[in-house]
Amino acid sequence: MRLALLLLPLLCAACSTAAYRTPGGPAPLADIGRSEAQLLIAQPPSPRFPVRLSLVRVQAPAYQSFSGKALGSGRYSVLPVPGLPDAQPLAAVASWPKVAAAAPLDLTLLPSRLESLEDLRLAAAKTQADVLMVYTLDTAFARHGEPYAPRAELKLDPKSPPQDLVIQSQALALFIDVRTGYQYAQVQARTQLGELTAALASAAALDDKRREAEQAAFAALLQQAQQAWNGIASRYEYAQLAPAGQP
């Protein structure tokens, strides 16, 4: 009996490597910004070029993946800097036209309970940011065309057919005026990985593939975001410089 009790933790550890829990879901960007809709109608954008741009990743409440856990409670959660698929693109964002600096949002300035985009705007305002880029990742696993729900248990089987499992990741982002809450643009991008037989050997290997898919989706998102930003900078800098009364 005593020997069985001693072996139990080892058996449980072995069992834990036979399955992978899919990550949590995306943040409901449309819902967490909806409460401000009436105010935004009367609030024009107020860009001050060159702008200070702040980035933050938001996910579903109590988001958790194999290798990370989000912060905050309420209608959504946020991921710290390591939650960014790759911090290097920040340098690329800083090189966009009319961007003076780009940095992750300081999460220590956020309340513990997150209810709306206003919480993010207030934190960004405390760092004198002008524009907030809020983004979320929706990463899903599917087997034989049937998707797994967020936080579902996925059985590991390296003998599965090569096309048996795919990972799809969609990235969605909003550009928001920090002072007024005006939403300049929304962009999105997606990617898909297949041929995951080797990744099914362990949960860690499969999670590496999950992060690879998210990095690819985020990189594609930044390309779309740069195009959108070029239009924003061109349009609103002209409006800022135009004489009063001139469209």
mmCIF file of C-alpha atoms in Angstrom:
data_model
loop_
_atom_site.group_PDB
_atom_site.id
_atom_site.type_symbol
_atom_site.label_atom_id
_atom_site.label_comp_id
_atom_site.label_asym_id
_atom_site.label_seq_id
_atom_site.Cartn_x
_atom_site.Cartn_y
_atom_site.Cartn_z
ATOM 1 C CA MET A 1 0.000 0.000 0.000
ATOM 2 C CA ARG A 2 2.779 2.400 0.954
ATOM 3 C CA LEU A 3 4.661 1.589 -2.253
ATOM 4 C CA ALA A 4 1.534 2.298 -4.303
ATOM 5 C CA LEU A 5 1.213 5.713 -2.682
ATOM 6 C CA LEU A 6 4.841 6.505 -3.462
ATOM 7 C CA LEU A 7 4.390 5.526 -7.095
ATOM 8 C CA LEU A 8 1.177 7.515 -7.547
ATOM 9 C CA PRO A 9 2.872 10.893 -8.267
ATOM 10 C CA LEU A 10 5.078 9.237 -10.888
ATOM 11 C CA LEU A 11 2.088 7.631 -12.551
ATOM 12 C CA CYS A 12 0.230 10.948 -12.571
ATOM 13 C CA ALA A 13 3.234 12.681 -14.128
ATOM 14 C CA ALA A 14 3.292 10.078 -16.876
ATOM 15 C CA CYS A 15 -0.420 10.563 -17.461
ATOM 16 C CA SER A 16 0.033 14.334 -17.769
ATOM 17 C CA THR A 17 2.350 13.902 -20.762
ATOM 18 C CA ALA A 18 -0.309 11.946 -22.680
ATOM 19 C CA ALA A 19 -2.566 14.940 -23.196
ATOM 20 C CA TYR A 20 -2.380 18.619 -24.087
ATOM 21 C CA ARG A 21 -4.853 21.258 -22.954
ATOM 22 C CA THR A 22 -5.662 23.771 -25.679
ATOM 23 C CA PRO A 23 -5.214 27.480 -24.842
ATOM 24 C CA GLY A 24 -8.002 29.801 -23.748
ATOM 25 C CA GLY A 25 -10.003 31.888 -26.163
ATOM 26 C CA PRO A 26 -9.706 35.412 -27.587
ATOM 27 C CA ALA A 27 -10.916 38.558 -25.876
ATOM 28 C CA PRO A 28 -14.360 39.825 -26.970
ATOM 29 C CA LEU A 29 -13.069 43.100 -28.425
ATOM 30 C CA ALA A 30 -16.470 44.126 -29.779
ATOM 31 C CA ASP A 31 -18.168 43.587 -26.413
ATOM 32 C CA ILE A 32 -15.640 45.303 -24.182
ATOM 33 C CA GLY A 33 -15.809 48.416 -26.342
ATOM 34 C CA ARG A 34 -19.587 48.460 -26.790
ATOM 35 C CA SER A 35 -20.431 50.352 -23.586
ATOM 36 C CA GLU A 36 -18.622 53.415 -24.907
ATOM 37 C CA ALA A 37 -20.355 53.484 -28.290
ATOM 38 C CA GLN A 38 -22.569 56.483 -27.584
ATOM 39 C CA LEU A 39 -19.659 58.518 -26.238
ATOM 40 C CA LEU A 40 -17.466 57.706 -29.226
ATOM 41 C CA ILE A 41 -20.016 59.104 -31.653
ATOM 42 C CA ALA A 42 -19.396 62.592 -30.286
ATOM 43 C CA GLN A 43 -15.653 62.194 -29.707
ATOM 44 C CA PRO A 44 -13.357 62.970 -32.659
ATOM 45 C CA PRO A 45 -9.843 61.530 -32.832
ATOM 46 C CA SER A 46 -7.016 63.621 -31.415
ATOM 47 C CA PRO A 47 -3.699 62.364 -32.812
ATOM 48 C CA ARG A 48 -0.567 64.356 -32.037
ATOM 49 C CA PHE A 49 2.108 63.455 -34.525
ATOM 50 C CA PRO A 50 4.548 61.900 -34.092
ATOM 51 C CA VAL A 51 2.621 59.614 -31.737
ATOM 52 C CA ARG A 52 3.654 57.351 -28.890
ATOM 53 C CA LEU A 53 2.099 53.965 -29.596
ATOM 54 C CA SER A 54 1.381 51.420 -26.859
ATOM 55 C CA LEU A 55 0.652 47.715 -27.502
ATOM 56 C CA VAL A 56 -1.248 45.264 -25.319
ATOM 57 C CA ARG A 57 -2.460 41.701 -25.812
ATOM 58 C CA VAL A 58 -5.851 40.815 -24.361
ATOM 59 C CA GLN A 59 -7.494 37.402 -24.123
ATOM 60 C CA ALA A 60 -10.604 35.745 -22.715
ATOM 61 C CA PRO A 61 -11.184 35.901 -18.934
ATOM 62 C CA ALA A 62 -8.778 33.688 -16.954
ATOM 63 C CA TYR A 63 -6.830 32.875 -20.135
ATOM 64 C CA GLN A 64 -4.249 30.134 -19.795
ATOM 65 C CA SER A 65 -2.067 28.192 -22.212
ATOM 66 C CA PHE A 66 0.420 25.364 -21.729
ATOM 67 C CA SER A 67 3.232 27.886 -21.181
ATOM 68 C CA GLY A 68 1.561 31.050 -19.951
ATOM 69 C CA LYS A 69 -1.171 32.567 -17.827
ATOM 70 C CA ALA A 70 -2.891 35.926 -18.224
ATOM 71 C CA LEU A 71 -3.427 38.550 -15.530
ATOM 72 C CA GLY A 72 -6.595 40.215 -14.305
ATOM 73 C CA SER A 73 -10.207 39.225 -13.793
ATOM 74 C CA GLY A 74 -13.433 40.547 -15.284
ATOM 75 C CA ARG A 75 -14.559 40.535 -18.908
ATOM 76 C CA TYR A 76 -11.059 39.917 -20.277
ATOM 77 C CA SER A 77 -7.466 39.332 -19.177
ATOM 78 C CA VAL A 78 -4.068 40.637 -20.313
ATOM 79 C CA LEU A 79 -0.730 38.989 -20.989
ATOM 80 C CA PRO A 80 2.595 40.451 -19.820
ATOM 81 C CA VAL A 81 5.434 41.193 -22.234
ATOM 82 C CA PRO A 82 6.495 37.512 -22.560
ATOM 83 C CA GLY A 83 2.964 36.937 -23.860
ATOM 84 C CA LEU A 84 3.885 38.822 -27.033
ATOM 85 C CA PRO A 85 4.676 36.190 -29.661
ATOM 86 C CA ASP A 86 7.892 38.079 -30.402
ATOM 87 C CA ALA A 87 9.071 41.332 -28.819
ATOM 88 C CA GLN A 88 11.321 42.186 -31.781
ATOM 89 C CA PRO A 89 8.473 43.541 -33.947
ATOM 90 C CA LEU A 90 8.218 46.455 -31.496
ATOM 91 C CA ALA A 91 11.258 47.937 -33.219
ATOM 92 C CA ALA A 92 9.494 47.591 -36.568
ATOM 93 C CA VAL A 93 6.377 49.303 -35.209
ATOM 94 C CA ALA A 94 8.530 52.161 -33.885
ATOM 95 C CA SER A 95 9.789 52.693 -37.450
ATOM 96 C CA TRP A 96 6.304 53.245 -38.865
ATOM 97 C CA PRO A 97 5.584 56.734 -40.245
ATOM 98 C CA LYS A 98 4.803 59.350 -37.597
ATOM 99 C CA VAL A 99 5.508 56.954 -34.695
ATOM 100 C CA ALA A 100 7.876 58.455 -32.126
ATOM 101 C CA ALA A 101 8.049 55.340 -29.941
ATOM 102 C CA ALA A 102 6.373 51.949 -29.486
ATOM 103 C CA ALA A 103 6.286 49.993 -26.237
ATOM 104 C CA PRO A 104 4.187 47.366 -24.427
ATOM 105 C CA LEU A 105 1.505 48.753 -22.138
ATOM 106 C CA ASP A 106 2.643 48.886 -18.501
ATOM 107 C CA LEU A 107 0.358 46.262 -16.963
ATOM 108 C CA THR A 108 1.149 47.409 -13.419
ATOM 109 C CA LEU A 109 -1.029 50.446 -14.127
ATOM 110 C CA LEU A 110 -4.143 48.335 -14.761
ATOM 111 C CA PRO A 111 -6.845 47.584 -12.180
ATOM 112 C CA SER A 112 -7.195 43.974 -11.036
ATOM 113 C CA ARG A 113 -10.664 43.774 -12.606
ATOM 114 C CA LEU A 114 -10.885 44.587 -16.310
ATOM 115 C CA GLU A 115 -14.263 45.560 -17.711
ATOM 116 C CA SER A 116 -13.790 47.710 -20.823
ATOM 117 C CA LEU A 117 -11.264 49.291 -23.159
ATOM 118 C CA GLU A 118 -11.393 52.355 -20.931
ATOM 119 C CA ASP A 119 -9.230 50.520 -18.378
ATOM 120 C CA LEU A 120 -6.521 50.092 -21.035
ATOM 121 C CA ARG A 121 -6.838 53.690 -22.201
ATOM 122 C CA LEU A 122 -6.395 55.042 -18.691
ATOM 123 C CA ALA A 123 -3.218 52.993 -18.194
ATOM 124 C CA ALA A 124 -1.897 54.154 -21.579
ATOM 125 C CA ALA A 125 -2.675 57.777 -20.708
ATOM 126 C CA LYS A 126 -0.552 57.482 -17.561
ATOM 127 C CA THR A 127 2.451 56.750 -19.779
ATOM 128 C CA GLN A 128 1.530 59.622 -22.145
ATOM 129 C CA ALA A 129 0.773 57.260 -25.023
ATOM 130 C CA ASP A 130 -1.322 58.681 -27.856
ATOM 131 C CA VAL A 131 -2.548 55.556 -29.631
ATOM 132 C CA LEU A 132 -3.259 52.102 -28.241
ATOM 133 C CA MET A 133 -2.954 48.966 -30.359
ATOM 134 C CA VAL A 134 -5.047 46.295 -28.657
ATOM 135 C CA TYR A 135 -4.803 42.808 -30.090
ATOM 136 C CA THR A 136 -6.005 39.303 -29.329
ATOM 137 C CA LEU A 137 -5.178 35.833 -30.657
ATOM 138 C CA ASP A 138 -7.744 33.146 -31.378
ATOM 139 C CA THR A 139 -5.823 29.881 -31.656
ATOM 140 C CA ALA A 140 -7.763 26.696 -32.274
ATOM 141 C CA PHE A 141 -6.893 23.036 -32.782
ATOM 142 C CA ALA A 142 -8.942 20.867 -35.115
ATOM 143 C CA ARG A 143 -8.889 17.133 -35.778
ATOM 144 C CA HIS A 144 -10.631 15.669 -38.834
ATOM 145 C CA GLY A 145 -12.149 19.115 -39.323
ATOM 146 C CA GLU A 146 -13.710 19.118 -35.855
ATOM 147 C CA PRO A 147 -12.409 21.982 -33.655
ATOM 148 C CA TYR A 148 -11.476 21.636 -30.016
ATOM 149 C CA ALA A 149 -13.032 24.150 -27.629
ATOM 150 C CA PRO A 150 -10.741 26.429 -25.580
ATOM 151 C CA ARG A 151 -9.145 24.627 -22.618
ATOM 152 C CA ALA A 152 -10.127 21.227 -24.036
ATOM 153 C CA GLU A 153 -8.019 18.112 -23.511
ATOM 154 C CA LEU A 154 -6.279 16.888 -26.643
ATOM 155 C CA LYS A 155 -4.935 13.327 -26.524
ATOM 156 C CA LEU A 156 -1.370 12.971 -27.767
ATOM 157 C CA ASP A 157 -0.748 10.245 -30.339
ATOM 158 C CA PRO A 158 2.406 10.374 -32.492
ATOM 159 C CA LYS A 159 0.937 7.592 -34.667
ATOM 160 C CA SER A 160 -1.859 9.841 -35.942
ATOM 161 C CA PRO A 161 -2.004 10.447 -39.731
ATOM 162 C CA PRO A 162 -0.034 13.556 -40.889
ATOM 163 C CA GLN A 163 -3.197 15.476 -41.806
ATOM 164 C CA ASP A 164 -5.076 14.461 -38.673
ATOM 165 C CA LEU A 165 -4.437 17.665 -36.696
ATOM 166 C CA VAL A 166 -4.152 21.332 -37.685
ATOM 167 C CA ILE A 167 -3.592 24.541 -35.712
ATOM 168 C CA GLN A 168 -5.332 27.710 -36.846
ATOM 169 C CA SER A 169 -4.468 31.085 -35.360
ATOM 170 C CA GLN A 170 -6.259 34.347 -36.065
ATOM 171 C CA ALA A 171 -4.964 37.701 -34.818
ATOM 172 C CA LEU A 172 -7.265 40.717 -34.493
ATOM 173 C CA ALA A 173 -6.221 44.260 -33.564
ATOM 174 C CA LEU A 174 -7.775 47.680 -32.954
ATOM 175 C CA PHE A 175 -6.111 51.096 -33.146
ATOM 176 C CA ILE A 176 -7.654 53.290 -30.443
ATOM 177 C CA ASP A 177 -7.184 56.979 -29.644
ATOM 178 C CA VAL A 178 -6.091 57.089 -25.998
ATOM 179 C CA ARG A 179 -7.659 60.484 -25.235
ATOM 180 C CA THR A 180 -11.059 60.040 -26.881
ATOM 181 C CA GLY A 181 -11.520 56.294 -27.389
ATOM 182 C CA TYR A 182 -12.018 56.780 -31.120
ATOM 183 C CA GLN A 183 -11.311 53.561 -33.044
ATOM 184 C CA TYR A 184 -9.208 54.379 -36.097
ATOM 185 C CA ALA A 185 -9.120 50.923 -37.687
ATOM 186 C CA GLN A 186 -9.496 47.196 -37.178
ATOM 187 C CA VAL A 187 -7.185 44.671 -38.835
ATOM 188 C CA GLN A 188 -6.906 40.909 -38.796
ATOM 189 C CA ALA A 189 -4.787 38.074 -40.162
ATOM 190 C CA ARG A 190 -4.738 34.303 -39.866
ATOM 191 C CA THR A 191 -2.440 31.351 -40.398
ATOM 192 C CA GLN A 192 -2.646 27.553 -40.309
ATOM 193 C CA LEU A 193 -0.147 24.801 -39.545
ATOM 194 C CA GLY A 194 -0.529 21.158 -40.534
ATOM 195 C CA GLU A 195 1.726 18.084 -40.661
ATOM 196 C CA LEU A 196 1.910 17.950 -36.873
ATOM 197 C CA THR A 197 2.644 14.259 -36.372
ATOM 198 C CA ALA A 198 6.079 14.863 -34.802
ATOM 199 C CA ALA A 199 4.614 17.517 -32.496
ATOM 200 C CA LEU A 200 2.229 14.973 -31.003
ATOM 201 C CA ALA A 201 5.130 13.257 -29.245
ATOM 202 C CA SER A 202 4.806 15.573 -26.234
ATOM 203 C CA ALA A 203 2.773 18.462 -24.891
ATOM 204 C CA ALA A 204 5.846 20.717 -24.994
ATOM 205 C CA ALA A 205 6.462 19.940 -28.685
ATOM 206 C CA LEU A 206 2.840 20.630 -29.541
ATOM 207 C CA ASP A 207 2.930 23.900 -27.626
ATOM 208 C CA ASP A 208 5.997 24.949 -29.616
ATOM 209 C CA LYS A 209 3.872 24.520 -32.744
ATOM 210 C CA ARG A 210 1.055 26.530 -31.141
ATOM 211 C CA ARG A 211 3.464 29.392 -30.501
ATOM 212 C CA GLU A 212 4.843 29.077 -34.036
ATOM 213 C CA ALA A 213 1.326 29.480 -35.430
ATOM 214 C CA GLU A 214 0.709 32.511 -33.210
ATOM 215 C CA GLN A 215 4.015 34.107 -34.221
ATOM 216 C CA ALA A 216 3.078 33.684 -37.885
ATOM 217 C CA ALA A 217 -0.392 35.154 -37.301
ATOM 218 C CA PHE A 218 1.073 38.073 -35.367
ATOM 219 C CA ALA A 219 3.672 38.752 -38.075
ATOM 220 C CA ALA A 220 0.927 38.759 -40.719
ATOM 221 C CA LEU A 221 -1.159 41.023 -38.486
ATOM 222 C CA LEU A 222 1.679 43.539 -38.251
ATOM 223 C CA GLN A 223 1.848 43.712 -42.036
ATOM 224 C CA GLN A 224 -1.859 44.516 -42.214
ATOM 225 C CA ALA A 225 -1.509 46.893 -39.271
ATOM 226 C CA GLN A 226 1.285 48.827 -40.960
ATOM 227 C CA GLN A 227 -0.835 49.328 -44.066
ATOM 228 C CA ALA A 228 -3.721 50.530 -41.910
ATOM 229 C CA TRP A 229 -1.414 52.813 -39.940
ATOM 230 C CA ASN A 230 0.005 54.359 -43.110
ATOM 231 C CA GLY A 231 -3.544 55.374 -44.023
ATOM 232 C CA ILE A 232 -4.283 56.664 -40.519
ATOM 233 C CA ALA A 233 -1.111 58.762 -40.381
ATOM 234 C CA SER A 234 -1.687 60.191 -43.843
ATOM 235 C CA ARG A 235 -5.337 61.055 -43.242
ATOM 236 C CA TYR A 236 -5.142 62.493 -39.751
ATOM 237 C CA GLU A 237 -1.865 64.339 -40.154
ATOM 238 C CA TYR A 238 -3.416 66.164 -43.093
ATOM 239 C CA ALA A 239 -6.500 66.955 -41.013
ATOM 240 C CA GLN A 240 -4.286 68.160 -38.173
ATOM 241 C CA LEU A 241 -2.330 70.505 -40.453
ATOM 242 C CA ALA A 242 -5.297 71.761 -42.493
ATOM 243 C CA PRO A 243 -6.537 75.290 -41.696
ATOM 244 C CA ALA A 244 -9.709 75.528 -39.619
ATOM 245 C CA GLY A 245 -12.828 74.972 -41.727
ATOM 246 C CA GLN A 246 -10.913 73.161 -44.494
ATOM 247 C CA PRO A 247 -11.919 69.475 -44.943
#
